PDB file of C-alpha atoms in Angstrom:
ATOM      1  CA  UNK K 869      43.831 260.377  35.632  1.00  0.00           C
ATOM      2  CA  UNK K 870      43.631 259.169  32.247  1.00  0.00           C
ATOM      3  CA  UNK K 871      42.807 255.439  31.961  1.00  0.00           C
ATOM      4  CA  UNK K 872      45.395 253.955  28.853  1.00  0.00           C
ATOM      5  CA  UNK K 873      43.655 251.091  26.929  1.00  0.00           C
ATOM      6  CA  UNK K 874      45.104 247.727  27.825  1.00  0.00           C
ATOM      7  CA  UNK K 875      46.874 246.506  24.817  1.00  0.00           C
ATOM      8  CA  UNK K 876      45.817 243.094  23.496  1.00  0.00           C
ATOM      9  CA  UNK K 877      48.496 240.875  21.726  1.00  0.00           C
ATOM     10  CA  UNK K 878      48.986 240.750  18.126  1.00  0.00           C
ATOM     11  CA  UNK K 879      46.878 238.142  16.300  1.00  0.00           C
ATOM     12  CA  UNK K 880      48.804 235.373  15.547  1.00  0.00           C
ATOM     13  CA  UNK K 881      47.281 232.796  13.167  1.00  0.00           C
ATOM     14  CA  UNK K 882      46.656 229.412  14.934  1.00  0.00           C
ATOM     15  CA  UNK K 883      49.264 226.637  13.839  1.00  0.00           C
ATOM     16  CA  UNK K 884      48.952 224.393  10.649  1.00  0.00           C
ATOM     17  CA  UNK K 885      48.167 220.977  12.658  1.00  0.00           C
ATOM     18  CA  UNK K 886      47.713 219.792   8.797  1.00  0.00           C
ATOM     19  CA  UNK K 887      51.483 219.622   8.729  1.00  0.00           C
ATOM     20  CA  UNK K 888      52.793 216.412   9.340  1.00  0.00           C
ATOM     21  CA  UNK K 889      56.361 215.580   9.596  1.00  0.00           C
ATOM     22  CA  UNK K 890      58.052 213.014   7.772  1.00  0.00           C
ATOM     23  CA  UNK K 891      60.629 210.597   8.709  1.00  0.00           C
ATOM     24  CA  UNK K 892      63.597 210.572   6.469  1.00  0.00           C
ATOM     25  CA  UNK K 893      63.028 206.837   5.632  1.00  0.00           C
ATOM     26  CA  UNK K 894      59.387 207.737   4.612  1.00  0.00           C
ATOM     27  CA  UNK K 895      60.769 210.649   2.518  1.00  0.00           C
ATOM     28  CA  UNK K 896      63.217 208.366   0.926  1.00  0.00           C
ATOM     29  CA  UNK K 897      60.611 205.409   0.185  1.00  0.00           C
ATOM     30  CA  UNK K 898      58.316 208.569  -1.684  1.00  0.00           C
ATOM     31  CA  UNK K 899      61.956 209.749  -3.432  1.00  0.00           C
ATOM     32  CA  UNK K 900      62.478 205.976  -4.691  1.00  0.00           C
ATOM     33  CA  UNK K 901      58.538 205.581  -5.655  1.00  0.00           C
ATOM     34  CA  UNK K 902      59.065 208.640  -7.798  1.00  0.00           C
ATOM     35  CA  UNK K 903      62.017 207.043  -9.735  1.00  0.00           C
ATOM     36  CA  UNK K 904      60.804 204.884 -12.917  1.00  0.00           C
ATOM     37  CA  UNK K 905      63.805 203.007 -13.601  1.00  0.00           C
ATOM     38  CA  UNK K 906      63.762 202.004  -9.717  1.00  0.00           C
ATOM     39  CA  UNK K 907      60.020 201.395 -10.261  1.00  0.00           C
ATOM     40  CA  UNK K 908      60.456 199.563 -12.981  1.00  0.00           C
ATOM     41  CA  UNK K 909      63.567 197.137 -11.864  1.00  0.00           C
ATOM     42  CA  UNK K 910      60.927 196.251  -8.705  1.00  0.00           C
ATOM     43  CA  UNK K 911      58.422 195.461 -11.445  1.00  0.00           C
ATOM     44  CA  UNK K 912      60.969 192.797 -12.525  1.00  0.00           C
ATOM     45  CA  UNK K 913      61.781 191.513  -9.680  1.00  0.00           C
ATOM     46  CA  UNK K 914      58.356 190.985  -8.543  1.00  0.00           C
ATOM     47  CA  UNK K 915      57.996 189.207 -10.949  1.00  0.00           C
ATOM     48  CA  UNK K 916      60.683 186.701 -11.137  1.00  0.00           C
ATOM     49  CA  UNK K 917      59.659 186.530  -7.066  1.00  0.00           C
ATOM     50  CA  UNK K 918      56.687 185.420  -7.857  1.00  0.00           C
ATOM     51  CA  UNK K 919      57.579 182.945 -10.313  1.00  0.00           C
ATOM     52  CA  UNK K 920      59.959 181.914  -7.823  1.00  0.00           C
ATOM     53  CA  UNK K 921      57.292 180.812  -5.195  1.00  0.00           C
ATOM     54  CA  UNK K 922      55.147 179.808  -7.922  1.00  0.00           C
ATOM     55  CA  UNK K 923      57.178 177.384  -9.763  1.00  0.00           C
ATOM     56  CA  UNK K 924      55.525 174.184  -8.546  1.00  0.00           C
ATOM     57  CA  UNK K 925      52.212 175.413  -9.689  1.00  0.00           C
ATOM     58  CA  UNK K 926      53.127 177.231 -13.016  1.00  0.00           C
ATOM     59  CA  UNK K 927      53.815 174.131 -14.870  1.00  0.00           C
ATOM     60  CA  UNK K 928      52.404 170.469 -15.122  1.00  0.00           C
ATOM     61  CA  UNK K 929      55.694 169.100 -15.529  1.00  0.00           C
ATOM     62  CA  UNK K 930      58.943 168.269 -13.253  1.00  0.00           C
ATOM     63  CA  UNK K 931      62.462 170.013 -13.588  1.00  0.00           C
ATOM     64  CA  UNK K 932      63.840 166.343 -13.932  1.00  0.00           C
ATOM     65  CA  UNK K 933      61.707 164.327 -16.241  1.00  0.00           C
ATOM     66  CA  UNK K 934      63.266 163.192 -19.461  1.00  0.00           C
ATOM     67  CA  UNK K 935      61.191 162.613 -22.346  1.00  0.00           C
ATOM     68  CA  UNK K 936      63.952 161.960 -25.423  1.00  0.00           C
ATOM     69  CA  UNK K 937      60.904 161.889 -28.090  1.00  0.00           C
ATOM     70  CA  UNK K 938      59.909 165.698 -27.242  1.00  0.00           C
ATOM     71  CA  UNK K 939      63.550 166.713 -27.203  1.00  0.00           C
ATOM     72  CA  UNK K 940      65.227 170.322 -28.673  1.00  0.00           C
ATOM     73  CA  UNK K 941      61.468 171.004 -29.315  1.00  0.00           C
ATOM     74  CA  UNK K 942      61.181 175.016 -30.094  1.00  0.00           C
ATOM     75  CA  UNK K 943      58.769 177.207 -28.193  1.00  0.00           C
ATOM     76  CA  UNK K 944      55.031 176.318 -28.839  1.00  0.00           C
ATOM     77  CA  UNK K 945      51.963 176.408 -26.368  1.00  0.00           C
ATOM     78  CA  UNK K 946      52.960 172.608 -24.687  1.00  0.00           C
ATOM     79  CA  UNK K 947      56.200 173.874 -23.784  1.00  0.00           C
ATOM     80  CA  UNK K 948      55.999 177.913 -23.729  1.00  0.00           C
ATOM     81  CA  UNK K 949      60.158 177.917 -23.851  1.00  0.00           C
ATOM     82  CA  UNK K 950      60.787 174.753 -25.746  1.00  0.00           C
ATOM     83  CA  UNK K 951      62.559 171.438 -24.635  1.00  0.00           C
ATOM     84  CA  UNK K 952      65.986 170.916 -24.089  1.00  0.00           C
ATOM     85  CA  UNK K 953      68.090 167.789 -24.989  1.00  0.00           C
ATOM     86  CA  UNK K 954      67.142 165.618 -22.709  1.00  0.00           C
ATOM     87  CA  UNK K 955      62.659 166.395 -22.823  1.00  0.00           C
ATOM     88  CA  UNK K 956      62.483 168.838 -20.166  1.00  0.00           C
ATOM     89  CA  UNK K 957      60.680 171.761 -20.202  1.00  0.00           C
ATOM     90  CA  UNK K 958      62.860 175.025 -20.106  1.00  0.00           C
ATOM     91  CA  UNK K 959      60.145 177.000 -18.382  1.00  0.00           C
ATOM     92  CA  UNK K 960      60.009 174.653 -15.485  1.00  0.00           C
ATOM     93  CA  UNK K 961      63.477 174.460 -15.151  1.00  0.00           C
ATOM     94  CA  UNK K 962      63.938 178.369 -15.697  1.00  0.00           C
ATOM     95  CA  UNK K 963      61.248 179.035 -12.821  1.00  0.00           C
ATOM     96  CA  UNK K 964      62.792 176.351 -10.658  1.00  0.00           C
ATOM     97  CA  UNK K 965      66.209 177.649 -11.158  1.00  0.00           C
ATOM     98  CA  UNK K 966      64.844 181.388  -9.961  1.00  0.00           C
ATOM     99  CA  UNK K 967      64.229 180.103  -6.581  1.00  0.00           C
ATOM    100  CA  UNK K 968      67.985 178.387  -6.248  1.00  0.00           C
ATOM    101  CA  UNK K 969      69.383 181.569  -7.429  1.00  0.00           C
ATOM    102  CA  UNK K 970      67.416 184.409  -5.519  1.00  0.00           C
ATOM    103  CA  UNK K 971      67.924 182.365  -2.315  1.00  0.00           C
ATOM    104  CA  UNK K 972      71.759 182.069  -3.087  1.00  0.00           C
ATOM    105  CA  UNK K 973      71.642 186.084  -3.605  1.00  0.00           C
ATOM    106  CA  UNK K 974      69.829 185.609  -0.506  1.00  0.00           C
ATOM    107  CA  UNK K 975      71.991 183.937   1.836  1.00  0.00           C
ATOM    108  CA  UNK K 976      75.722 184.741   0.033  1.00  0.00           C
ATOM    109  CA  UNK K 977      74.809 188.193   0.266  1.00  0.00           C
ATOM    110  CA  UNK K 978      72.977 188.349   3.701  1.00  0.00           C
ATOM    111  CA  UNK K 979      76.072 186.465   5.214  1.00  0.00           C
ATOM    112  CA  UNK K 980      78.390 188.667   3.969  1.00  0.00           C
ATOM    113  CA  UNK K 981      76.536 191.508   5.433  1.00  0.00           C
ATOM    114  CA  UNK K 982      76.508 190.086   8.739  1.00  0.00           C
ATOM    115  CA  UNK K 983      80.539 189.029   9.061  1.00  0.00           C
ATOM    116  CA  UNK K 984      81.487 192.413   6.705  1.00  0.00           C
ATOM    117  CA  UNK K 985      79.249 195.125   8.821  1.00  0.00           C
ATOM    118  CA  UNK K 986      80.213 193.234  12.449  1.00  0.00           C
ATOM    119  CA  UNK K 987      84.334 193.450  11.052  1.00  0.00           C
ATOM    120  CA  UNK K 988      83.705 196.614   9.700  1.00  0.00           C
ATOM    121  CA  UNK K 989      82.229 198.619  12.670  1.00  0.00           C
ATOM    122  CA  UNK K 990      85.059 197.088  14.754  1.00  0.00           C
ATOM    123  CA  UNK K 991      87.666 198.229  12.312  1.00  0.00           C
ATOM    124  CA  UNK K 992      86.116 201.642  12.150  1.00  0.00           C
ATOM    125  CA  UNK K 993      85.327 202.069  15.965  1.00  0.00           C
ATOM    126  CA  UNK K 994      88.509 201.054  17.818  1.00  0.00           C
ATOM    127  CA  UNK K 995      91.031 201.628  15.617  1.00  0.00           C
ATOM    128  CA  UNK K 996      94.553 201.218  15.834  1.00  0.00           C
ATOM    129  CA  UNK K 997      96.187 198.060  15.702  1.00  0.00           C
ATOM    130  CA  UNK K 998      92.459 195.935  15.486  1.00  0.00           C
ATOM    131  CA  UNK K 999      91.889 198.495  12.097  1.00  0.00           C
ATOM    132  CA  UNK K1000      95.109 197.202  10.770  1.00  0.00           C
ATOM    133  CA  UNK K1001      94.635 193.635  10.811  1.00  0.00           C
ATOM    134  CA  UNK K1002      91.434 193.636   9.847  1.00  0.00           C
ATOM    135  CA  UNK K1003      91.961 196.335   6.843  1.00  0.00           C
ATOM    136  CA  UNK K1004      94.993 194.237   5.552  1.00  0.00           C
ATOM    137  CA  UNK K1005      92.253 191.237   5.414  1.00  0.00           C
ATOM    138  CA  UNK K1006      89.855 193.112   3.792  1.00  0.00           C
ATOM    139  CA  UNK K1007      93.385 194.248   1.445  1.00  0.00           C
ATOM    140  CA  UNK K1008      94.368 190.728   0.384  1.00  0.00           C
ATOM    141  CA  UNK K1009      90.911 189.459  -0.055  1.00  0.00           C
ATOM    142  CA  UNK K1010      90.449 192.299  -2.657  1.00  0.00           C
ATOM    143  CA  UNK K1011      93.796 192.086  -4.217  1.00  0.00           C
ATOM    144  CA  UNK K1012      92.357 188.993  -5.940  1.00  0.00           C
ATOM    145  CA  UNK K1013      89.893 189.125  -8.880  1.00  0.00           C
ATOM    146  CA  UNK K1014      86.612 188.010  -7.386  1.00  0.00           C
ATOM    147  CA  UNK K1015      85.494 185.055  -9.631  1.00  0.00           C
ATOM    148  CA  UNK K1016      89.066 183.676  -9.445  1.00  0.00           C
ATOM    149  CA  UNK K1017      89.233 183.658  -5.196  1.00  0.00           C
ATOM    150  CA  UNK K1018      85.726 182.014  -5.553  1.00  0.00           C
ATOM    151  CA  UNK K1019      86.870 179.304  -7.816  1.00  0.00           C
ATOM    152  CA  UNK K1020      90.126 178.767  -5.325  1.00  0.00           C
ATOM    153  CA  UNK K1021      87.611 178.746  -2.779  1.00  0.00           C
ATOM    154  CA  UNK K1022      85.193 176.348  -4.277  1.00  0.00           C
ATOM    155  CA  UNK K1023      88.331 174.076  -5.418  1.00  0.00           C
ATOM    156  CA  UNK K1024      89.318 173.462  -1.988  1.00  0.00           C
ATOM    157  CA  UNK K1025      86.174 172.698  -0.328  1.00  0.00           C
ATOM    158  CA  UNK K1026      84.984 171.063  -3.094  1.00  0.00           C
ATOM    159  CA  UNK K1027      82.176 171.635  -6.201  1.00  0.00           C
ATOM    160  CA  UNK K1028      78.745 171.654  -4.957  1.00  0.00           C
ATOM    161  CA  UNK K1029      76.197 174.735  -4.682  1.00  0.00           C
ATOM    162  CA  UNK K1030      76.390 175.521  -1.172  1.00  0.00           C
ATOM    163  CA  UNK K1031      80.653 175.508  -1.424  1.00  0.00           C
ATOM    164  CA  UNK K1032      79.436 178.071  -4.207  1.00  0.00           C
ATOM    165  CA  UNK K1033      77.469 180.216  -1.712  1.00  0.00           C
ATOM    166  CA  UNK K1034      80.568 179.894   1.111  1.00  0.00           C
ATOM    167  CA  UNK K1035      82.419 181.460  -1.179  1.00  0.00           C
ATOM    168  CA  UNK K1036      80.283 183.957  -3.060  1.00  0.00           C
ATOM    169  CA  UNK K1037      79.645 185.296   0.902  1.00  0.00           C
ATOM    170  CA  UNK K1038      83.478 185.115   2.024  1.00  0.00           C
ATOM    171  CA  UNK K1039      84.345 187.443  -1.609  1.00  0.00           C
ATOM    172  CA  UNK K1040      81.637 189.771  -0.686  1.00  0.00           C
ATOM    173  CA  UNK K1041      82.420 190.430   2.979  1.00  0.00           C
ATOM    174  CA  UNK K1042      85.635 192.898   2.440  1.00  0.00           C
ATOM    175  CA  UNK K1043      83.018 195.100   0.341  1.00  0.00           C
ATOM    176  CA  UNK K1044      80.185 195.377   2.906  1.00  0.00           C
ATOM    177  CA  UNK K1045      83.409 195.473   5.690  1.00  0.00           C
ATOM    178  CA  UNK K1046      85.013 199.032   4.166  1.00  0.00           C
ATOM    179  CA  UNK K1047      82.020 200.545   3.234  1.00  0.00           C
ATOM    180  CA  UNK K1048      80.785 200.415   7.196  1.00  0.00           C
ATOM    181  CA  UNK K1049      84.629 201.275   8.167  1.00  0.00           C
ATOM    182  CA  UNK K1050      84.605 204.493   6.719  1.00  0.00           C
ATOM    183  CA  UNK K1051      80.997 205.395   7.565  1.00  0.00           C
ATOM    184  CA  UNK K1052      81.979 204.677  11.133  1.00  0.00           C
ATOM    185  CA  UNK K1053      85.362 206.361  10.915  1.00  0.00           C
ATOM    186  CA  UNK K1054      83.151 209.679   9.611  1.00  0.00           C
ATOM    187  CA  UNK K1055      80.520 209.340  12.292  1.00  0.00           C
ATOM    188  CA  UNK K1056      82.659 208.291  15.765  1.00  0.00           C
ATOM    189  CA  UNK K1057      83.914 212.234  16.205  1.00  0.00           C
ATOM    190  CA  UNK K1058      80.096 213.486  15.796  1.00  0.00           C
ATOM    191  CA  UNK K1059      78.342 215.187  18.833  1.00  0.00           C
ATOM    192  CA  UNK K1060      75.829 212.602  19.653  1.00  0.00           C
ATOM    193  CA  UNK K1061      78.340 210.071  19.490  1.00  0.00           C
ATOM    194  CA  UNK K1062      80.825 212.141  22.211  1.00  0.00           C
ATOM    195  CA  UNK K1063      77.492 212.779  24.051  1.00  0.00           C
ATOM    196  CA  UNK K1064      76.759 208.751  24.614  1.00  0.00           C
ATOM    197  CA  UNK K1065      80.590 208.240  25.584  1.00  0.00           C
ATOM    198  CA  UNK K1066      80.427 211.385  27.941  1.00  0.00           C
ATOM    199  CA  UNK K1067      77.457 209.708  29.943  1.00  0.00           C
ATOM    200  CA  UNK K1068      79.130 206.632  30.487  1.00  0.00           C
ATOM    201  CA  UNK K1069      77.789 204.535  27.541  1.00  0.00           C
ATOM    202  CA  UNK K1070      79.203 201.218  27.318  1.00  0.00           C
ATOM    203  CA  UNK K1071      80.992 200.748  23.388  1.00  0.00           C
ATOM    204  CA  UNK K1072      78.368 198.123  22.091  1.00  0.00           C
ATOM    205  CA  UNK K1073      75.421 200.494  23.056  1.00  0.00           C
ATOM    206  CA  UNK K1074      77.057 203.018  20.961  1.00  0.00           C
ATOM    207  CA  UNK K1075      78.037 201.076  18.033  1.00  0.00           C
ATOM    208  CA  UNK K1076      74.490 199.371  17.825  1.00  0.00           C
ATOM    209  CA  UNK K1077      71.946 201.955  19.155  1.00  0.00           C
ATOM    210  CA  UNK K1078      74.035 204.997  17.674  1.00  0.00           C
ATOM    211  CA  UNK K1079      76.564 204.449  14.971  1.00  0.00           C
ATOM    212  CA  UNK K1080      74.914 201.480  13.163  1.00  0.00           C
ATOM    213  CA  UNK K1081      71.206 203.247  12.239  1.00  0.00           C
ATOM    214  CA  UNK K1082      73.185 205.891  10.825  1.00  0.00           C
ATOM    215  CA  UNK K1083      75.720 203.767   8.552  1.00  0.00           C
ATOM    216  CA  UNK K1084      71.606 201.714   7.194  1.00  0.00           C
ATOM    217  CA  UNK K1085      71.513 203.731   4.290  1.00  0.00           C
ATOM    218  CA  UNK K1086      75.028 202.660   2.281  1.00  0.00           C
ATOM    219  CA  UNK K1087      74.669 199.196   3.540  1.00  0.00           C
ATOM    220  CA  UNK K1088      70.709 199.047   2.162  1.00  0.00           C
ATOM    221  CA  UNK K1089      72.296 200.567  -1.302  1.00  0.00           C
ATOM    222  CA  UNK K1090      75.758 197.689  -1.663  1.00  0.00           C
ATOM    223  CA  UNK K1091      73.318 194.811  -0.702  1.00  0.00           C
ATOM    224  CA  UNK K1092      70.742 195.943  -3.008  1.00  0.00           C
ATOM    225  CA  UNK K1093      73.558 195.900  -5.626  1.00  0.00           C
ATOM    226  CA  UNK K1094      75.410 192.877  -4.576  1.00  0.00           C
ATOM    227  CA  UNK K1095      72.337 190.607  -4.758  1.00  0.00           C
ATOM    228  CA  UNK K1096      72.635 190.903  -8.663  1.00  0.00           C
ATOM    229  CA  UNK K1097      76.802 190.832  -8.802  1.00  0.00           C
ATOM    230  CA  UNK K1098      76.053 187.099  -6.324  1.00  0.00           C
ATOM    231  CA  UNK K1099      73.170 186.168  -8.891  1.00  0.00           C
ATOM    232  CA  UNK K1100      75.820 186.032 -11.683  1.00  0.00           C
ATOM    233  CA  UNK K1101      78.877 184.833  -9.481  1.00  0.00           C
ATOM    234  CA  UNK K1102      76.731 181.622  -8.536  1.00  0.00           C
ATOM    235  CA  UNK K1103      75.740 181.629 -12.508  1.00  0.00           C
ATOM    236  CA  UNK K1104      79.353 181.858 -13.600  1.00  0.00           C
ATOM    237  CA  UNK K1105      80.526 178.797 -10.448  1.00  0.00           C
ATOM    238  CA  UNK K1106      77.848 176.865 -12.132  1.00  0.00           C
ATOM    239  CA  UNK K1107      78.631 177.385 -15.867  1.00  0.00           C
ATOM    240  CA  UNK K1108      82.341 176.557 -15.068  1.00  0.00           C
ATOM    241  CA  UNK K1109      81.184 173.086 -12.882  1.00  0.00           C
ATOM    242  CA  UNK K1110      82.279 174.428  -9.445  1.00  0.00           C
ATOM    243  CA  UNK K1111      78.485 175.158  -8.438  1.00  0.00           C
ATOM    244  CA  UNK K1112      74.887 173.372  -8.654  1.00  0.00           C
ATOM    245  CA  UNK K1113      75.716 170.153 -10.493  1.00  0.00           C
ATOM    246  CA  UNK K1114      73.070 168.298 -13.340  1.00  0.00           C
ATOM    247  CA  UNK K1115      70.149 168.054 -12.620  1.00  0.00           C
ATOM    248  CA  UNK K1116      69.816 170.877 -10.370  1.00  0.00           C
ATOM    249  CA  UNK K1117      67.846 173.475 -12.668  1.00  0.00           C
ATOM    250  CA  UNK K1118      70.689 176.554 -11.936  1.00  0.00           C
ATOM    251  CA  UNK K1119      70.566 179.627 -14.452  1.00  0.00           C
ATOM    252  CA  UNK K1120      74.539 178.907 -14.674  1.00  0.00           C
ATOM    253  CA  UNK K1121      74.415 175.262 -14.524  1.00  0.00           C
ATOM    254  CA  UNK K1122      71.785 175.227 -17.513  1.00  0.00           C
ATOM    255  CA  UNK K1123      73.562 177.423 -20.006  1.00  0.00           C
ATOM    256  CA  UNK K1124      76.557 175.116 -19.657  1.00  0.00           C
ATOM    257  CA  UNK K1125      74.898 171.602 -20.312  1.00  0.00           C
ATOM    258  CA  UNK K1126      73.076 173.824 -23.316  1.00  0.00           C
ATOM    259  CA  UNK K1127      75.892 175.525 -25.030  1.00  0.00           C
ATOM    260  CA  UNK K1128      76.596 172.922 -27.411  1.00  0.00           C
ATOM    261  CA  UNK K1129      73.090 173.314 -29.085  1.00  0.00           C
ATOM    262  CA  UNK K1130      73.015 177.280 -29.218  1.00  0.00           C
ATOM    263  CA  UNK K1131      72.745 177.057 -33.236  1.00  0.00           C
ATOM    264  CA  UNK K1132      70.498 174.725 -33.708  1.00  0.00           C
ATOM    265  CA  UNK K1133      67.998 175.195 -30.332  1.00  0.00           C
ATOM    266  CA  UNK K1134      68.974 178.549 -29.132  1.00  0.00           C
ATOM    267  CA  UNK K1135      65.807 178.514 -27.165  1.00  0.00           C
ATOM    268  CA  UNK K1136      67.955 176.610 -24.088  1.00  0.00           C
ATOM    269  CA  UNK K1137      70.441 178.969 -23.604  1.00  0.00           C
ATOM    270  CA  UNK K1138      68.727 182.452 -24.582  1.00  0.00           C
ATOM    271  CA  UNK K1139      66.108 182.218 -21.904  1.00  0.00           C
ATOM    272  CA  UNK K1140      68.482 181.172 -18.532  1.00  0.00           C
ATOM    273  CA  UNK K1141      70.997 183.968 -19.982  1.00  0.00           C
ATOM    274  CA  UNK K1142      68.143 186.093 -20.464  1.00  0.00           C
ATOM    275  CA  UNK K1143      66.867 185.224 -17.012  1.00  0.00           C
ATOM    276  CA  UNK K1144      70.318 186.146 -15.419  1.00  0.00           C
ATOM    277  CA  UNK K1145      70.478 189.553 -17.077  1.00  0.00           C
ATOM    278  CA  UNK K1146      66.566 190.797 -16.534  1.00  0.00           C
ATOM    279  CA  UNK K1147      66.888 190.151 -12.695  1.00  0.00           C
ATOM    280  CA  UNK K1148      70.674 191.441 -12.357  1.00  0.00           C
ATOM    281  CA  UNK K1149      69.554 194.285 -14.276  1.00  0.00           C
ATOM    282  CA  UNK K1150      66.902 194.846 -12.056  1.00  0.00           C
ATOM    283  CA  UNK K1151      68.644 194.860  -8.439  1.00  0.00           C
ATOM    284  CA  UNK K1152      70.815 197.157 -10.539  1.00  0.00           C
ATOM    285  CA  UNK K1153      67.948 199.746 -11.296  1.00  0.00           C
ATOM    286  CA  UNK K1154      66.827 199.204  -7.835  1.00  0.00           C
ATOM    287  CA  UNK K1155      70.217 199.764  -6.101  1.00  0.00           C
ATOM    288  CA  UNK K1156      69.896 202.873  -8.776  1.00  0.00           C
ATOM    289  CA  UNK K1157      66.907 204.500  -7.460  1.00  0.00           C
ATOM    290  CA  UNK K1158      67.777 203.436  -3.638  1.00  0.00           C
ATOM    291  CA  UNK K1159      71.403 205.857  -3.737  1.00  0.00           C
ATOM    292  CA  UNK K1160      69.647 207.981  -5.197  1.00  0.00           C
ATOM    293  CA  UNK K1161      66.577 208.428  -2.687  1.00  0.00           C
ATOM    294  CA  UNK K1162      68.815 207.860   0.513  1.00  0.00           C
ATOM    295  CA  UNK K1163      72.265 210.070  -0.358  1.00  0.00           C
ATOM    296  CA  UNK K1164      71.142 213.616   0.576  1.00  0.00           C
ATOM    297  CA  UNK K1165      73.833 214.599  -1.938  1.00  0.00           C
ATOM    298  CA  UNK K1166      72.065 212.893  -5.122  1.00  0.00           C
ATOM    299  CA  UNK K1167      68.753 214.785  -3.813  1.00  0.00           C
ATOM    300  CA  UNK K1168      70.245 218.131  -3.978  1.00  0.00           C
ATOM    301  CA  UNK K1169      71.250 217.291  -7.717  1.00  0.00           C
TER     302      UNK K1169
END
């Protein structure tokens, strides 16, 4: 008998343990990091963070010390953004008045995230008659132009800077509240979701282990955004007297009391204004650059 040669298997190259694979959240932070203007609008803000923490140690003088013989004094080494009519130094009172205003972004916007994405994934989830009640909230609270509920708001429970904040959250939380609705509506008839009701999940598990990580990515991009639309809301309560009241050192509060010398000392009111638009504008590139790097649609383009 003839003896066959046993056949040996086709070489097969060993596998590429080089190749790592990345998590979508790492692939969008690269995607954002690859974006200038988003790049750049963190540049900003990093910096107006900074002066923010800073503020006590940037300056040697106090946000509420008068000195009437230094008054409408223009820009100069002493006083790096001038005086305004009272002595005080604009560039204390401009790095003072970052902190009030990032932390009202903070906490306006961060509460409206909460009460809008808890409503929101209700709405979306259940349905029915809890969807309509809550989607005919979210209707009349929109129906009104934003500044104009906020200054009803503010009216009733009276002028001060955290009324301001109530109501800067309470306009918010429709926004944050349809946004989740219809990114739960789209994602409650998808496999894995069918899968965790078919083994007897209970409805929070699901709407917090399942439905929620997957709704991160518009909710990430509308707060990004609505920390800059709350920035100028607060600005606008204050410039109007239903926010921070004299001498609290808000951007909005401290374009009002200087509007009556923007001929002669132009230095108070161009650097709060410019203050408000720099950091707006840079949540804005940011909230740019994060759609951008987290809508799979946008990447394809």
């Amino acid at each position: 008998m003839e003896s066959r040669p046993i056949a040996t298997p086709p070489h097969r190259p060993p596998p590429n343990t080089d190749l790592k694979v990345r998590s979508p959240w790492r692939e969008s932070l690269s995607s954002l990091l690859q974006n200038r203007l988003a790049v750049i609008g963190g540049i900003i803000l990093f910096i107006f963070i900074v002066m923010a923490i800073l503020a006590p140690y940037l300056t040697p003088y106090t946000i509420d010390k008068t000195d009437p013989s230094i008054r409408l004094l223009p820009p100069s080494g002493d006083h790096w953004m001038g005086t305004d009519d009272l002595g005080r130094d604009v560039f204390t009172r401009v790095a003072h008045g970052a902190r009030i205003s990032l932390l009202i972004g903070l906490f306006a916007i961060s509460g409206a995230l909460l009460v809008g994405t808890t409503l929101g994934l209700i709405a979306g989830f259940y349905g029915r008659w809890i969807d309509m009640i809550i989607s005919r909230v979210f209707d009349v609270l929109l129906a009104f132009p934003s500044i104009l509920l906020a200054i009803a708001i503010v009216a009733i429970l009276g002028p001060s800077l955290e009324n301001a904040l109530i109501a800067i959250a309470i306009i918010n939380v429709p926004i944050f509240g349809r946004i989740v609705r219809s990114k739960v509506i789209s994602l409650r008839s998808e496999e894995f979701v069918l899968a965790a009701k078919a083994q007897g999940m209970k409805n929070g598990r699901i709407l917090f282990h399942h439905i929620l990580p997957n709704s991160l990515a518009p909710i990430i991009v509308q707060g990004t955004l609505g920390f800059g639309i709350a920035i100028i809301e607060a600005a606008a309560l204050g410039f109007l007297g239903m926010g921070a009241t004299s001498p609290t050192p808000e951007w909005g509060r401290m374009l009002a009391d200087s509007r009556g010398f923007i001929q002669n000392a132009y230095w108070t009111v161009l650097f709060p204004g410019l203050s408000i638009m720099l950091v707006v504008l840079g949540f804005n590139m940011v909230g740019d650059g994060l759609r951008d790097a987290l809508d799979p649609k946008m990447k394809n383009k």
